[in-house]
Amino acid sequence: MSERRPGEIPEATVARLAVYLRVLTGLVDASTVIVSSEELAAIAGVNSAKLRKDLSYLGSIGTRGVGYDVTLLREKIASSLGLTQRRTCVLVGVGNLGHALAGYPGFSSRGFTFVGYFDVDPGRVGDPIADSKISDISELESVVEANGVSIGVIATPAEAAQTVCDRLVDAGVTSILNFAPSVLAVPDNVDVRKVDLAAELQILSFHEHRKSRGPGDGLVESVG
Amino acid sequence: MSERRPGEIPEATVARLAVYLRVLTGLVDASTVIVSSEELAAIAGVNSAKLRKDLSYLGSIGTRGVGYDVTLLREKIASSLGLTQRRTCVLVGVGNLGHALAGYPGFSSRGFTFVGYFDVDPGRVGDPIADSKISDISELESVVEANGVSIGVIATPAEAAQTVCDRLVDAGVTSILNFAPSVLAVPDNVDVRKVDLAAELQILSFHEHRKSRGPGDGLVESVG
DNA sequence: AACCGCTTGTGAACGTAAGAACAAAGTCGA
DNA sequence: TCGACTTTGTTCTTACGTTCACAAGCGGTT
Ligand SMILES: NC(=O)c1ccc[n+]([C@@H]2O[C@H](COP(=O)([O-])OP(=O)(O)OC[C@H]3O[C@@H](n4cnc5c(N)ncnc54)[C@H](O)[C@@H]3O)[C@@H](O)[C@H]2O)c1
Ligand SMILES: NC(=O)c1ccc[n+]([C@@H]2O[C@H](COP(=O)([O-])OP(=O)(O)OC[C@H]3O[C@@H](n4cnc5c(N)ncnc54)[C@H](O)[C@@H]3O)[C@@H](O)[C@H]2O)c1
């Protein structure tokens, strides 16, 4: 019955590991040495059984009767997420959103190095950005190849996203973070994650709609 | 065995409805009249059976042997998501990211009206933003209450997020979109969605890490 | 009207994830 | 050294989500 291979971490768990990592970094900063699953789960906003199960995929890290060594756990999670080596990234499309992303220090502090910011607009190319400069999109491939870039961030309009994606993939990028509202087609070996902000608001809208009709009543409003 | 109430749409489905809606809007613009589940699924990047099941929660909309009426389906999804009425929103924290969000026309075009942009920084208050002005955070409650705001967007630093959240909730906001890397505590009747961009990169990093060790082999590199 | 080809809507099988509950395994005090 | 106590790691159950496969239903054609 579908025994999970050791080292195979469920997708849902991976997403939460990133959250635990952030919480643990906060605890390290606060000089906390030991934390129990109950405490950590409370801070991370999850069920403690779920947290323990998540951590169990990384091996047996805690001490029964005591809890988890904060520093050790943080390192273990970081290494599971492949964060022991810095990852190089490029950003394509330095408009409104691209500027915000480029100016965010949280990426670098978490081990992500942006080695290039690209735009097609000649009016923007050369502009300073995050102690670097906006490069022309024509330089994309050479920068990606020279730096072994593995992650590409797309913040262009939707129409350009697939073209940009194809170029990134051809140049060797194997992970894409897409902010454009479009579905990207990629080869099997490439991972895509999308951030669809309008969709987020629409999902909230759905729940608002549901709430406003009263929770769980079968009342159908004005049919016919 | 847990029969699903009519009108109860699974969470995973709701998230995809937003995607279908966007695709359908594109089809309407392209004057497409009818679309089959196969076509629509291909564009939306999902399995066609999944798409049909998703749509089946909205009732029987398609015509067997033919497909779905694009306009009708679009309207049906929009109404299910509660997008027939415009939703009013406020944005708190008009820094890097907040500016990008405020300048984005895609929210308004999808039925979300921002009625206030708030910041605590006196140096920013009064600055023009998206044919409006940045307001002082002290005006938050009055604007929320006066406009019946249901959605609050938080783009402040993590430290301020919980405080801002509490104020939004107290003022009557029942849905929160949180960009700050922090876990928000809210009452049961309030929905929170978080957008954690650093976590997205870390998830991609995980898969990079996994890929670089070869897909699925049990090989452990350089232990000891 | 009867048939044919096509596409929907759904029931059943499968897979993944969440949560409850508890045995195992450790610490600490006597 | 022993026993009481605490918290982990895991098993088992239940819920949720995805995919397959096909009967049901519709439009067009003869
Ligand atoms: N700004 C937001 O808050 C927001 C919210 C939701 C979604 N988005 C999406 O994010 C994307 C970017 O949004 P934005 O507000 O920054 O838009 P923007 O128009 O301000 O910026 C887009 C940038 O991409 C550049 N560009 C266009 N084609 C390109 C190409 N082929 N190669 C390289 N660069 C190219 C443009 O020159 C421009 O600088 C859009 O797809 C938008 O729909 C943005
Ligand atoms: N910029 C990005 O690309 C990015 C990426 C990932 C996460 N984030 C997160 O999004 C949030 C905003 O990021 P940013 O880059 O815009 O930061 P920023 O510092 O540029 O902007 C934060 C704004 O919030 C305001 N603020 C602070 N406390 C406030 C309060 N109590 N009430 C109202 N306003 C307050 C500040 O005056 C400032 O204008 C942060 O939590 C950040 O971690 C941003």
Coordinates of C-alpha atoms in Angstrom, one line a residue, chain A residues 205-206 209-210 213, chain B residues 9 17 57-58 75-84:
Chain A
S205 CA -15.1 37.3 -2.3
F206 CA -16.6 33.8 -2.5
H209 CA -20.8 35.9 -0.5
R210 CA -21.3 32.6 1.4
R213 CA -26.2 34.3 2.9
Chain B
I9 CA -18.4 24.1 -3.2
L17 CA -13.1 28.7 -10.5
Y57 CA -21.1 22.1 -8.4
L58 CA -22.6 25.1 -10.0
E75 CA -21.7 34.6 -15.6
K76 CA -22.5 31.5 -13.5
I77 CA -19.0 31.4 -12.1
A78 CA -18.9 35.1 -11.4
S79 CA -22.2 34.8 -9.5
S80 CA -20.9 31.8 -7.6
L81 CA -17.9 33.7 -6.5
G82 CA -20.1 36.6 -5.4
L83 CA -18.7 38.9 -8.0
T84 CA -22.1 40.2 -9.2

